[in-house]
mmCIF file with all atom_site columns, C-alpha atoms in Angstrom:
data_model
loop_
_atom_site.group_PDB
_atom_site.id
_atom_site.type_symbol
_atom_site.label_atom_id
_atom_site.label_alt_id
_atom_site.label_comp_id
_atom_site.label_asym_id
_atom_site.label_entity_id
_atom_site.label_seq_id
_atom_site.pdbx_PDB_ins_code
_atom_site.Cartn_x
_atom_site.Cartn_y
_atom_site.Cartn_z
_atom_site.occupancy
_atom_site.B_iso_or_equiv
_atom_site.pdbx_formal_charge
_atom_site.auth_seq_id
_atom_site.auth_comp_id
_atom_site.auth_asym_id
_atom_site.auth_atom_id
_atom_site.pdbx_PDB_model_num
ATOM 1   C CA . UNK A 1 1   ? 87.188  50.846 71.856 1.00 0.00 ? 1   UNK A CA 1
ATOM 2   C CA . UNK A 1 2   ? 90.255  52.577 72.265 1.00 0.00 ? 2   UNK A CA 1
ATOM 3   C CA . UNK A 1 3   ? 92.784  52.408 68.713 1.00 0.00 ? 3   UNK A CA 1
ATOM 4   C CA . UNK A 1 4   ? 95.264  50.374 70.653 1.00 0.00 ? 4   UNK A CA 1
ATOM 5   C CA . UNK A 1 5   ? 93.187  48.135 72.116 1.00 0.00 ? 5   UNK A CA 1
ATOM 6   C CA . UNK A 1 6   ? 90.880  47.635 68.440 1.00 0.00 ? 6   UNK A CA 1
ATOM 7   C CA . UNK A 1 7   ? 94.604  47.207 66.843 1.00 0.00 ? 7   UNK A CA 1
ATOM 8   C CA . UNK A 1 8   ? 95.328  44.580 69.806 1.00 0.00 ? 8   UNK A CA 1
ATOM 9   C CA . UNK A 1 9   ? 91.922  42.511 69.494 1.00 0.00 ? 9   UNK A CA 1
ATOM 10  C CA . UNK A 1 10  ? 92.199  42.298 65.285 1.00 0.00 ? 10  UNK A CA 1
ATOM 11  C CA . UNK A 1 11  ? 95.849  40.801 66.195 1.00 0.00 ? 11  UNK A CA 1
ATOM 12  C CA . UNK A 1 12  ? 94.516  38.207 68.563 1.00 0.00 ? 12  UNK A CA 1
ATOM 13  C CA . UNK A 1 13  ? 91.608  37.598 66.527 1.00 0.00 ? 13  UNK A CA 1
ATOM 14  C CA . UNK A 1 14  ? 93.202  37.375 63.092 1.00 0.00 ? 14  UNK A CA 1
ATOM 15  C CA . UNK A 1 15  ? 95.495  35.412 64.743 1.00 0.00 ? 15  UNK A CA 1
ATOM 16  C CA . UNK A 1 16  ? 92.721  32.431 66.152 1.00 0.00 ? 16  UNK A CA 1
ATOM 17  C CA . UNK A 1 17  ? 91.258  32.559 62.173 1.00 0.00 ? 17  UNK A CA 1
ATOM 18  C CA . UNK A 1 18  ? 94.725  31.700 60.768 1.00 0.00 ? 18  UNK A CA 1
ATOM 19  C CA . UNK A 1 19  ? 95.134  29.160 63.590 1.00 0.00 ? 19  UNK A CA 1
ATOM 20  C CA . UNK A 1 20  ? 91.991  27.549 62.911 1.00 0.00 ? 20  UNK A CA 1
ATOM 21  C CA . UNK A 1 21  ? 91.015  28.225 59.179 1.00 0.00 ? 21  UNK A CA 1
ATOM 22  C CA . UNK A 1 22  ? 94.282  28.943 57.631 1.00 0.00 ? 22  UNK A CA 1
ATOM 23  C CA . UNK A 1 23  ? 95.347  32.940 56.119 1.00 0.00 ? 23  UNK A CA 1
ATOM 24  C CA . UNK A 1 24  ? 93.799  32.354 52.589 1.00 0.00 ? 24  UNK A CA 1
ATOM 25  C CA . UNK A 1 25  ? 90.347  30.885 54.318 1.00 0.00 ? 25  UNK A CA 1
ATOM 26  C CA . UNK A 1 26  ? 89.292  33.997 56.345 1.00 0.00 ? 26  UNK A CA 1
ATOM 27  C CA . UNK A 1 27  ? 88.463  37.431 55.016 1.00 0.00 ? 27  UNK A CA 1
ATOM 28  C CA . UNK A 1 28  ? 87.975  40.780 56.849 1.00 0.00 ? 28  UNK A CA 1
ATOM 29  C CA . UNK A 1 29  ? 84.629  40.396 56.977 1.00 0.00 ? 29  UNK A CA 1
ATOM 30  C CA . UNK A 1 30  ? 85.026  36.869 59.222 1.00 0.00 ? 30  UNK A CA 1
ATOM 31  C CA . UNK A 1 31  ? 87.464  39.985 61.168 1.00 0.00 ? 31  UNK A CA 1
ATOM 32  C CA . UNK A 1 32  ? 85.101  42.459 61.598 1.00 0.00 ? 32  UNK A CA 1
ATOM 33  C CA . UNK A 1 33  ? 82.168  39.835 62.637 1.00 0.00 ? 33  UNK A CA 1
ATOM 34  C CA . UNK A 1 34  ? 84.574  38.758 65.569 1.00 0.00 ? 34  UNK A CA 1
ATOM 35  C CA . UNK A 1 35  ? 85.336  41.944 67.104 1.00 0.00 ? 35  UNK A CA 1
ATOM 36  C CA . UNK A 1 36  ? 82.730  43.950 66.282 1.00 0.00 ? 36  UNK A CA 1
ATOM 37  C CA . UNK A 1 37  ? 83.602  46.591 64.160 1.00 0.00 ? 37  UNK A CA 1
ATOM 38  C CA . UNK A 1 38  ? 83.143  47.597 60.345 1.00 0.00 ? 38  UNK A CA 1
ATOM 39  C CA . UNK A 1 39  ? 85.219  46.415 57.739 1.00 0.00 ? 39  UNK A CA 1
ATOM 40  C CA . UNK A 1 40  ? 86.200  50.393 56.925 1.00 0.00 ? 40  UNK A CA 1
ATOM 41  C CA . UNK A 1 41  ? 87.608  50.339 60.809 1.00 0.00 ? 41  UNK A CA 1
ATOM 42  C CA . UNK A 1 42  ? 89.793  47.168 60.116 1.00 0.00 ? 42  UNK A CA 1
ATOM 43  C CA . UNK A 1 43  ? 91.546  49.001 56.865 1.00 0.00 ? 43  UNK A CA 1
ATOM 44  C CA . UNK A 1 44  ? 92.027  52.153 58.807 1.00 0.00 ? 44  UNK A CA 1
ATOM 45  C CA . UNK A 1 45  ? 94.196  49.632 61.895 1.00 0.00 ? 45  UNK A CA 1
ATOM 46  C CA . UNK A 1 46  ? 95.663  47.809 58.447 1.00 0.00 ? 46  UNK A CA 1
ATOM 47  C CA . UNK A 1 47  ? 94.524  48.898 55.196 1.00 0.00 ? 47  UNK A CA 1
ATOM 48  C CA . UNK A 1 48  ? 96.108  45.700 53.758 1.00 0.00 ? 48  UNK A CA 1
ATOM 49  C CA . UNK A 1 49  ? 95.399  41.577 55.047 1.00 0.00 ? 49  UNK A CA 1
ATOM 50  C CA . UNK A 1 50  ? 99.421  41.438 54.263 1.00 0.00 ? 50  UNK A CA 1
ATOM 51  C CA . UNK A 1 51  ? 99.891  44.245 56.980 1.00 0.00 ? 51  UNK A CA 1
ATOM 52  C CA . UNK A 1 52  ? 97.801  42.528 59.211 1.00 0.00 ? 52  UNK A CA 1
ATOM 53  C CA . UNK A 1 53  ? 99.553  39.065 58.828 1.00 0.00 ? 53  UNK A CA 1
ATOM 54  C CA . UNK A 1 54  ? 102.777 40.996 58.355 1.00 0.00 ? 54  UNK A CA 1
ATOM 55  C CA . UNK A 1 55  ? 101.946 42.546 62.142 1.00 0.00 ? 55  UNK A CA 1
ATOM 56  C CA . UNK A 1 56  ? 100.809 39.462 63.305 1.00 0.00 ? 56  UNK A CA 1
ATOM 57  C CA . UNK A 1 57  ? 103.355 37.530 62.361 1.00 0.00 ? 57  UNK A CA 1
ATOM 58  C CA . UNK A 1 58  ? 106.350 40.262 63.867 1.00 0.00 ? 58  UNK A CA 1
ATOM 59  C CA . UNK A 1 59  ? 104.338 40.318 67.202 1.00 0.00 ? 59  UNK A CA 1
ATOM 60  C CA . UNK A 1 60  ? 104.041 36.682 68.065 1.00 0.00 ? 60  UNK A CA 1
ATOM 61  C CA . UNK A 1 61  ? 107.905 36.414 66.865 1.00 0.00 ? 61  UNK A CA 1
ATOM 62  C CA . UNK A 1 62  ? 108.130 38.928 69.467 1.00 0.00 ? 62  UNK A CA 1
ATOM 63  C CA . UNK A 1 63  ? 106.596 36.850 72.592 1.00 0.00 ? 63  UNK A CA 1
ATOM 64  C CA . UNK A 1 64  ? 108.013 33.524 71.542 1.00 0.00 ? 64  UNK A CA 1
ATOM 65  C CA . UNK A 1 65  ? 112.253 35.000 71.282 1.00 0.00 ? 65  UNK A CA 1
ATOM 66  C CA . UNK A 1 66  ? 110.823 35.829 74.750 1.00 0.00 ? 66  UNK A CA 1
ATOM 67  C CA . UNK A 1 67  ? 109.484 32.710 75.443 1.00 0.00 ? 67  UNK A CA 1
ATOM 68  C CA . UNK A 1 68  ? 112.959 30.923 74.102 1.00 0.00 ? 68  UNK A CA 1
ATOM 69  C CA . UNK A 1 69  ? 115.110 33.216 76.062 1.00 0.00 ? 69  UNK A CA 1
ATOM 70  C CA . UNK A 1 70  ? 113.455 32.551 79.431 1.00 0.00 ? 70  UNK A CA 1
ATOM 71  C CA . UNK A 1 71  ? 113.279 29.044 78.423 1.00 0.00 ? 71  UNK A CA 1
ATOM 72  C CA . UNK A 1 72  ? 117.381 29.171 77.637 1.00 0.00 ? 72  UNK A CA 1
ATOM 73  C CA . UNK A 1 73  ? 117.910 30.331 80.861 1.00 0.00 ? 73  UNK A CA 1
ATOM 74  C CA . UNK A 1 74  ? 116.542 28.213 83.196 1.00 0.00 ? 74  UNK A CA 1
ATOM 75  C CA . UNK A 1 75  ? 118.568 25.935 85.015 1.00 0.00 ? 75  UNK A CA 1
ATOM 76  C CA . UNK A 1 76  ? 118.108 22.870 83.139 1.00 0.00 ? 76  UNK A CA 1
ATOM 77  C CA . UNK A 1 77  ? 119.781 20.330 81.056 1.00 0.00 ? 77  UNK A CA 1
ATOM 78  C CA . UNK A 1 78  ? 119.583 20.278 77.486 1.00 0.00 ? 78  UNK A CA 1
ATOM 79  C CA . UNK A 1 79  ? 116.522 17.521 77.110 1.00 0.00 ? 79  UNK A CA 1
ATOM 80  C CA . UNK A 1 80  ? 114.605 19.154 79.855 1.00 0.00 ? 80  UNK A CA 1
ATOM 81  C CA . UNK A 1 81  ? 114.908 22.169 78.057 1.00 0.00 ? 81  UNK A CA 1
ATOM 82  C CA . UNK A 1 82  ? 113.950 20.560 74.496 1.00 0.00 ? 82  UNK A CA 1
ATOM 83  C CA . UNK A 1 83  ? 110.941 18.990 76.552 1.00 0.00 ? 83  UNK A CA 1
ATOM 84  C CA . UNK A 1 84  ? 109.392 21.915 77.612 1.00 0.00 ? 84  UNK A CA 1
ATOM 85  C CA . UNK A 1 85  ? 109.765 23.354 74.617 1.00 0.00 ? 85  UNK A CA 1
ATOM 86  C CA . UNK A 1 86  ? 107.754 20.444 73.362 1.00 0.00 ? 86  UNK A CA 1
ATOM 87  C CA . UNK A 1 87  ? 104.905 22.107 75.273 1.00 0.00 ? 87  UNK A CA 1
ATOM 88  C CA . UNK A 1 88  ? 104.757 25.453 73.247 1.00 0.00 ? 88  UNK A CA 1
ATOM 89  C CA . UNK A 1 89  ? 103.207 23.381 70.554 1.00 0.00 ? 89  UNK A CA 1
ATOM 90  C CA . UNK A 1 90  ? 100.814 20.937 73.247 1.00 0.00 ? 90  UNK A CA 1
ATOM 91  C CA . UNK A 1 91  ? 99.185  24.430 74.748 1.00 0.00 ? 91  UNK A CA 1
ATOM 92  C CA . UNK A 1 92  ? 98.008  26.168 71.598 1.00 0.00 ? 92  UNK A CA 1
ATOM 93  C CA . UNK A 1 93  ? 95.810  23.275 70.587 1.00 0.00 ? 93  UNK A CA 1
ATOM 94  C CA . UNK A 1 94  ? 94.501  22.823 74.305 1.00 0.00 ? 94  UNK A CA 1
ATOM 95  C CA . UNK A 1 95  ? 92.346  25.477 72.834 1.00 0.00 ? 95  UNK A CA 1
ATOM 96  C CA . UNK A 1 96  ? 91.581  23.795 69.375 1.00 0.00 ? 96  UNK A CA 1
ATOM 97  C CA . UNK A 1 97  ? 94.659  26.349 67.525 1.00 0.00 ? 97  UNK A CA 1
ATOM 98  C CA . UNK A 1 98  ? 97.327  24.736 65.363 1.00 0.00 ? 98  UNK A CA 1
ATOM 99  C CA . UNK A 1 99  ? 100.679 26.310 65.725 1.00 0.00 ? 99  UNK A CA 1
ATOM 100 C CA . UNK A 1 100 ? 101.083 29.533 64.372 1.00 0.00 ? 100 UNK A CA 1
ATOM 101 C CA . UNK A 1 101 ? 104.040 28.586 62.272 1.00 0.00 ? 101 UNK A CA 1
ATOM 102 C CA . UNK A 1 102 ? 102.269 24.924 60.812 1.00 0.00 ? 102 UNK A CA 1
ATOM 103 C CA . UNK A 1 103 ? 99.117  26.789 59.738 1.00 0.00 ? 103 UNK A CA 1
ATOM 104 C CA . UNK A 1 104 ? 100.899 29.239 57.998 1.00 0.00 ? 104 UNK A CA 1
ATOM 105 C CA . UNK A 1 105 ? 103.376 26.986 56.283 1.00 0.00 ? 105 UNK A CA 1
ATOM 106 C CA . UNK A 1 106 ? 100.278 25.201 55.337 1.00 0.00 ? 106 UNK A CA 1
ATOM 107 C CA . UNK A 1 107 ? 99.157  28.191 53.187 1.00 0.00 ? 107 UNK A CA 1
ATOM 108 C CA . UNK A 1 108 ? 102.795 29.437 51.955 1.00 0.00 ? 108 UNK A CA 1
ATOM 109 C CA . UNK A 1 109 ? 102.086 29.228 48.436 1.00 0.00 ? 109 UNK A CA 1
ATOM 110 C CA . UNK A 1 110 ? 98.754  32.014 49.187 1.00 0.00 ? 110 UNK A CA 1
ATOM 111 C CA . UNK A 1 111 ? 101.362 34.133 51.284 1.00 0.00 ? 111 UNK A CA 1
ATOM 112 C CA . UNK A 1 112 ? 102.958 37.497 50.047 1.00 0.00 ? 112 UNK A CA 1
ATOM 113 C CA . UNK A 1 113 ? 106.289 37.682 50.140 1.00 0.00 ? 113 UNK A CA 1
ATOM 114 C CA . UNK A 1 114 ? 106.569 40.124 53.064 1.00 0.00 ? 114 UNK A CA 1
ATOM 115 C CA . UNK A 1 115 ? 105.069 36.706 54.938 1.00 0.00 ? 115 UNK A CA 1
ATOM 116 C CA . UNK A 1 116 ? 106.556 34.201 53.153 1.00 0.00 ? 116 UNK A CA 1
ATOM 117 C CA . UNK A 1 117 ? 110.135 35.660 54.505 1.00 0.00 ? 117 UNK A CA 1
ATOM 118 C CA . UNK A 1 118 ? 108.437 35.993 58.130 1.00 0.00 ? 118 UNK A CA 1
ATOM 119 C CA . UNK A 1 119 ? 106.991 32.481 57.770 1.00 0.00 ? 119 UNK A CA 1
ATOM 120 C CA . UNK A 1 120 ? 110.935 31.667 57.084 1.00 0.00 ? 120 UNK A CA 1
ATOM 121 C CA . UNK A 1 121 ? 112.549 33.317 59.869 1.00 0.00 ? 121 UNK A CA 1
ATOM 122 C CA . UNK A 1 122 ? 109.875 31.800 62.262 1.00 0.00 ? 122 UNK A CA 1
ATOM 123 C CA . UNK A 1 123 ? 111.443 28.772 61.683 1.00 0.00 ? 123 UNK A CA 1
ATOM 124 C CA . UNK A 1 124 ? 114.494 29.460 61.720 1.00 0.00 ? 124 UNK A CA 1
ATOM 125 C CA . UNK A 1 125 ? 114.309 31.364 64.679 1.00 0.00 ? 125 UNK A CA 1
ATOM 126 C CA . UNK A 1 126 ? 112.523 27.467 66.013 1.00 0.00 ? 126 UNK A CA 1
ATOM 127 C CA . UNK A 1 127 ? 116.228 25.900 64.301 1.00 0.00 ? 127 UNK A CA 1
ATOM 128 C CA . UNK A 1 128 ? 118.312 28.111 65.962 1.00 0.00 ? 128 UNK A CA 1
ATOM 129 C CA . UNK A 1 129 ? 117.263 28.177 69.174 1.00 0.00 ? 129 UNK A CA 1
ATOM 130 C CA . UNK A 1 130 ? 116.936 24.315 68.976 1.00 0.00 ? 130 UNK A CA 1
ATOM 131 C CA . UNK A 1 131 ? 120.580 23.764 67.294 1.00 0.00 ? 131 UNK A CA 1
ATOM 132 C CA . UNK A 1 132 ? 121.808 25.962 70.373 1.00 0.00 ? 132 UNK A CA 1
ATOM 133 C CA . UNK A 1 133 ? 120.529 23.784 73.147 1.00 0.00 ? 133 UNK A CA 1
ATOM 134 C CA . UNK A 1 134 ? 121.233 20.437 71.184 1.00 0.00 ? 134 UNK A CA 1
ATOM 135 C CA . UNK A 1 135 ? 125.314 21.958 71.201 1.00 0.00 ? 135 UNK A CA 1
ATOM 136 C CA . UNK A 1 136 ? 124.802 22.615 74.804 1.00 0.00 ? 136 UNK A CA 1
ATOM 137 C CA . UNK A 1 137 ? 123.128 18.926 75.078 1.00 0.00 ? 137 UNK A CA 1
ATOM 138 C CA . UNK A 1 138 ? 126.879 17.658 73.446 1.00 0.00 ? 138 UNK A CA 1
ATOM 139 C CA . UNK A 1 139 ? 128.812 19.832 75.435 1.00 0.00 ? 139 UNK A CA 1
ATOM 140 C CA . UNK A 1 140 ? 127.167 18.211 78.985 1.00 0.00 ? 140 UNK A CA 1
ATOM 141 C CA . UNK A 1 141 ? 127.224 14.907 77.241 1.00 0.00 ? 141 UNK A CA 1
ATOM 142 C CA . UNK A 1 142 ? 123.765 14.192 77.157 1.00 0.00 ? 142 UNK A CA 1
ATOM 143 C CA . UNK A 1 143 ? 123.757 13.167 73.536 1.00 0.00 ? 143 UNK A CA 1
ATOM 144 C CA . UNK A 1 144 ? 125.866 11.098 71.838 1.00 0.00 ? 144 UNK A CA 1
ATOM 145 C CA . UNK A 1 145 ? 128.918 12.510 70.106 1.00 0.00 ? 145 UNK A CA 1
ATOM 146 C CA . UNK A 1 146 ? 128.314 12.372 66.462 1.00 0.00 ? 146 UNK A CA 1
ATOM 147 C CA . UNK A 1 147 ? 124.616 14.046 66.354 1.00 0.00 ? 147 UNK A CA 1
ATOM 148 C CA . UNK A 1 148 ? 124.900 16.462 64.072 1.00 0.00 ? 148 UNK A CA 1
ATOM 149 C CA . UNK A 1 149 ? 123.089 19.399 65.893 1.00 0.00 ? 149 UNK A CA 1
ATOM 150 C CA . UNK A 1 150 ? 121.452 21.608 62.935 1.00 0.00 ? 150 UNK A CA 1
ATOM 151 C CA . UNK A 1 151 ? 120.497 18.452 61.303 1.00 0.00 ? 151 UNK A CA 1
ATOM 152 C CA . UNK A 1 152 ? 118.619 17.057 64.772 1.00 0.00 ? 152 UNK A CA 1
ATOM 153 C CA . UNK A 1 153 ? 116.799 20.356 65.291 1.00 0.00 ? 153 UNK A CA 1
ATOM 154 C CA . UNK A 1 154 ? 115.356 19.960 62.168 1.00 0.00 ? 154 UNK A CA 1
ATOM 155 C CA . UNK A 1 155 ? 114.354 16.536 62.887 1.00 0.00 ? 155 UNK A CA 1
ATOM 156 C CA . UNK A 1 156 ? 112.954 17.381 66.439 1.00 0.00 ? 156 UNK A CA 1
ATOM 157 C CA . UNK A 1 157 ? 110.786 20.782 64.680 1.00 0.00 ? 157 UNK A CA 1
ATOM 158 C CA . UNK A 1 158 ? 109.659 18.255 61.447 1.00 0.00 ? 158 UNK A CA 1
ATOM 159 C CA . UNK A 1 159 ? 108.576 15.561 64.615 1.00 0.00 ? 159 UNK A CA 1
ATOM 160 C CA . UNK A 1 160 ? 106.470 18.447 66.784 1.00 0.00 ? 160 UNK A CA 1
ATOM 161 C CA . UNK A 1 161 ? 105.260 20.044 63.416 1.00 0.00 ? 161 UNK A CA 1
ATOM 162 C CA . UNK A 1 162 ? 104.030 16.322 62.144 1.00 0.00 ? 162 UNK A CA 1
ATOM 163 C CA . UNK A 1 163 ? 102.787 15.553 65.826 1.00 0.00 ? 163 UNK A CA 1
ATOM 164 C CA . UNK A 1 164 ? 100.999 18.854 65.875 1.00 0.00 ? 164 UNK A CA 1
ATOM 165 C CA . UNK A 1 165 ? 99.076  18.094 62.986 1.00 0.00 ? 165 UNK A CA 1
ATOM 166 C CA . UNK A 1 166 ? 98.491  14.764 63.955 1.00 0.00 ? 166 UNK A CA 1
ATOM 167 C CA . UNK A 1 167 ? 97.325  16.132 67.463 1.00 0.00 ? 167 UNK A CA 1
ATOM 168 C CA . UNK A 1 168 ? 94.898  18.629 66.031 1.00 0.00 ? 168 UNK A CA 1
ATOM 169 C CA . UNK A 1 169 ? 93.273  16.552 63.658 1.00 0.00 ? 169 UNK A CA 1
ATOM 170 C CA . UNK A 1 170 ? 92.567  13.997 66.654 1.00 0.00 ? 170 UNK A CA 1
ATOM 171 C CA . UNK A 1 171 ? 91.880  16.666 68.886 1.00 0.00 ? 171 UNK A CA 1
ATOM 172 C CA . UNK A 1 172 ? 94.247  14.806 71.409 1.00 0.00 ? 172 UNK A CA 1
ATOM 173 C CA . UNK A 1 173 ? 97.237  17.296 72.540 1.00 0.00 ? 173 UNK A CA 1
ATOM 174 C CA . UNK A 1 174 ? 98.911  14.895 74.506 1.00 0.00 ? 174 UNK A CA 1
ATOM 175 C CA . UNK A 1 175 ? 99.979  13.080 71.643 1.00 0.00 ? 175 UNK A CA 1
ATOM 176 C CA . UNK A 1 176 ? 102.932 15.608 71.126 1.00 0.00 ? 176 UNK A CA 1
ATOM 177 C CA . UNK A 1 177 ? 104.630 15.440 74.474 1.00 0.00 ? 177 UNK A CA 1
ATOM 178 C CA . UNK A 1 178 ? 105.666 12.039 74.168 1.00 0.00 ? 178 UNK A CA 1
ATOM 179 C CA . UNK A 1 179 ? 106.313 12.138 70.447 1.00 0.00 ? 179 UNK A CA 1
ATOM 180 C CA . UNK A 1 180 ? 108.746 14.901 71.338 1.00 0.00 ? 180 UNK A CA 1
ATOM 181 C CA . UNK A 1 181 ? 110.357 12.936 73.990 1.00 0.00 ? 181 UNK A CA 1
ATOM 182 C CA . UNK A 1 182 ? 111.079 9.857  72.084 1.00 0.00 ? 182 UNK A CA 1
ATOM 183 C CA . UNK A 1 183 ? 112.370 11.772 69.430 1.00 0.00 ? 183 UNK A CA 1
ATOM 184 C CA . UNK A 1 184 ? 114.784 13.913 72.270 1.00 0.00 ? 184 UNK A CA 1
ATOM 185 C CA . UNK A 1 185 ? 115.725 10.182 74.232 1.00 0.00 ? 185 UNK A CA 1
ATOM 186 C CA . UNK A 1 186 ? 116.895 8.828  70.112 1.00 0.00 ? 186 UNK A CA 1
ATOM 187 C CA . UNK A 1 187 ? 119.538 11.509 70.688 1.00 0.00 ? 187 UNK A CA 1
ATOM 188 C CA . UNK A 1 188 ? 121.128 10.074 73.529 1.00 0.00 ? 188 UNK A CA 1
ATOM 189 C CA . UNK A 1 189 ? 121.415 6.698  72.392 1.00 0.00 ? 189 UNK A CA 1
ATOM 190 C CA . UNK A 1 190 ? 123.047 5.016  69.356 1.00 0.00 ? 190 UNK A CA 1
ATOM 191 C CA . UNK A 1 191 ? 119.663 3.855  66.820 1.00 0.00 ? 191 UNK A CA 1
ATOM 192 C CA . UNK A 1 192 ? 119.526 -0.366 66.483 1.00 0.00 ? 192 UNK A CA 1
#
């Protein structure tokens, strides 16, 4: 294997153990099982597990500001938008994977601090990016008036984290869509 391409395929693989076991549950050697190489090989890619997360963790922040940006600029309205959106958490556990962000949350207290701070600008990168469309949402008038925006992002990501969960313990992924859209349609309408 070429160095790239061993660096690549302990990303994606590390990646599917913290998505399915959790960073404190696997080990190097679960690593080096996977893609077939020797424990030695993984420390010479990342001689640390923190690297590793720490890479991990900057590369899928890469792809998903891509994934938000594209997403931002389609011709949309605010709760289409916020629905699709709704479907970066569904597709991940198509193929049995929580969210990136949920699992690791779930093991904060095992991060090191290099991840704990990446773990904390993943989601805030997810409030952001959700506090921006929900202003653009008031601004067309397709929410009501007084929703305060940061405070509804955080109650839309707490709803498709909690769903998430839900949805991978069932192993049912269309349980989040409509979860997310209730929680989008509440916006629009004065609660009774």
């Amino acid at each position: 294997m070429v160095a790239q391409d061993t660096k690549s395929a302990l990303l994606a693989e590390a990646e599917v153990l913290i998505r399915t076991q959790g960073y404190a549950a696997f080990s190097y050697a679960d690593l080096s099982e996977r893609v077939g190489i020797r424990k030695a090989s993984i420390h010479h890619h990342f001689p640390t597990k923190e690297l590793l997360g720490a890479a991990l963790i900057d590369a899928y922040l890469e792809r998903f500001e891509l994934e938000l940006k594209s997403l931002s600029e389609k011709r949309a309205s605010a709760k289409s938008k916020l629905l699709s959106y709704s479907d970066f958490f569904s597709g991940g556990l198509r193929d049995g994977l929580m969210p990136l962000c949920g699992a690791l949350a779930a093991d904060a207290a095992q991060l090191p601090p290099s991840m704990q701070s990446r773990v904390k600008k993943f989601f805030n990168i997810h409030l952001d990016w959700l506090e921006e469309i929900l202003e653009q949402g008031l601004e067309s008038g397709e929410f009501r008036d007084n929703l305060k925006a940061r405070r509804s992002a955080t109650v839309l990501l707490s709803t498709l984290q909690g769903a998430s969960l839900v949805a991978w313990a069932l192993k049912d992924p269309s349980l989040i869509r409509p979860a997310a859209k209730q929680a989008i349609d509440s916006l629009a309408f004065p609660l009774d």
